[in-house]
Amino acid sequence: MKLVLLGGPGAGKGTQAEQLKTHFDIQHVSTGEVLREARSAGTELGIKAGEFMDAGKLLPDDIILGIIDEKLAMPSMENGFLFDGFPRTIVQAEGLDKMLKGR
């Protein structure tokens, strides 16, 4: 199962995500958590993301998509996943669509 929750800040995406992930036994993917994980792991993309984050800048779509692609390749994602607040742009949505068609 592959789910995407979209909505503005405070709309309840996180609250719903917690219930859905438990009910369907799927991974809850929060973009912020994934970025922090990649940064902590010291991956190439995580280091690049950290530079933007430290400067208080928005991350380019290609960096976010690369980090999401790495996350989707993990064995823990095989049963399904739930994105909370991703994708945020049309470019990210198109990139996610391409990633999922290749899996």
C-alpha atoms as one frame of an Amber mdcrd trajectory, in Angstrom:
protein
   0.000   0.000   0.000   1.274   3.432  -0.930  -0.417   6.474   0.614   0.239
  10.200   0.416  -1.323  12.660   2.872  -1.456  16.247   1.684  -2.613  19.296
   3.580  -1.518  22.490   5.202   0.302  22.741   8.525  -1.924  21.670  11.385
  -4.409  19.874   9.119  -3.970  16.601  11.000  -1.702  14.711   8.590   0.530
  13.452  11.386  -2.393  12.397  13.554  -3.986  10.443  10.722  -0.636   9.006
   9.673  -0.109   7.423  13.091  -3.470   5.652  12.912  -3.068   4.557   9.287
   0.453   3.179   9.726  -0.713   1.039  12.645  -3.878  -0.135  10.914  -2.147
  -1.079   7.645   1.271  -2.010   9.115   3.170   0.330   6.793   6.051   2.748
   7.273   5.282   6.387   8.079   7.677   8.581   6.117   8.039  12.136   7.359
  10.234  14.215   5.059  11.839  16.004   7.997  12.774  12.723   9.671  14.152
  11.274   6.438  16.314  14.373   5.911  17.628  14.211   9.488  18.376  10.478
   9.087  20.311  11.056   5.855  22.232  13.900   7.443  23.087  11.835  10.534
  24.143   8.890   8.376  26.532  11.161   6.491  25.296  10.109   3.066  26.374
  12.251   0.140  22.861  13.615  -0.266  22.490  14.003   3.500  25.595  16.173
   3.622  24.311  18.318   0.745  20.925  18.619   2.450  22.625  19.652   5.674
  24.361  22.528   3.914  21.014  23.919   2.767  19.399  23.282   6.135  22.218
  25.016   8.016  21.874  28.032   5.728  18.105  28.126   6.344  17.388  27.523
   2.670  14.819  25.299   1.011  16.277  22.117  -0.416  16.273  21.686  -4.185
  13.837  19.086  -5.482  16.638  16.868  -6.801  18.189  16.486  -3.338  14.856
  15.704  -1.685  13.955  13.240  -4.438  17.334  11.543  -4.134  16.953  11.108
  -0.385  13.391   9.806  -0.793  14.597   7.368  -3.461  17.236   6.041  -1.042
  14.556   5.615   1.628  12.208   3.757  -0.735  15.010   1.313  -1.582  15.197
   0.117   2.041  13.786  -3.347   2.802  11.535  -1.879   5.508   9.558  -0.102
   2.789   8.571  -3.273   0.915   5.257  -3.685   2.774   4.160  -0.172   1.889
   4.481   3.367   3.112   2.678   6.539   3.957   4.096   9.935   3.041   3.229
  12.774   5.366   3.663  16.137   3.651   5.520  14.849   0.607   5.473  15.668
  -2.244   5.323  19.447  -1.817   5.879  20.545  -5.404   4.771  19.388  -8.837
   8.374  18.434  -9.634   8.485  16.266  -6.503   5.150  14.651  -7.378   6.348
  13.847 -10.891   9.630  12.513  -9.495   7.800  10.294  -7.004   5.574   8.989
  -9.789   8.650   8.005 -11.823  10.269   6.343  -8.796   7.190   4.280  -8.050
   6.770   3.149 -11.645  10.301   1.762 -11.491   9.582  -0.399  -8.427
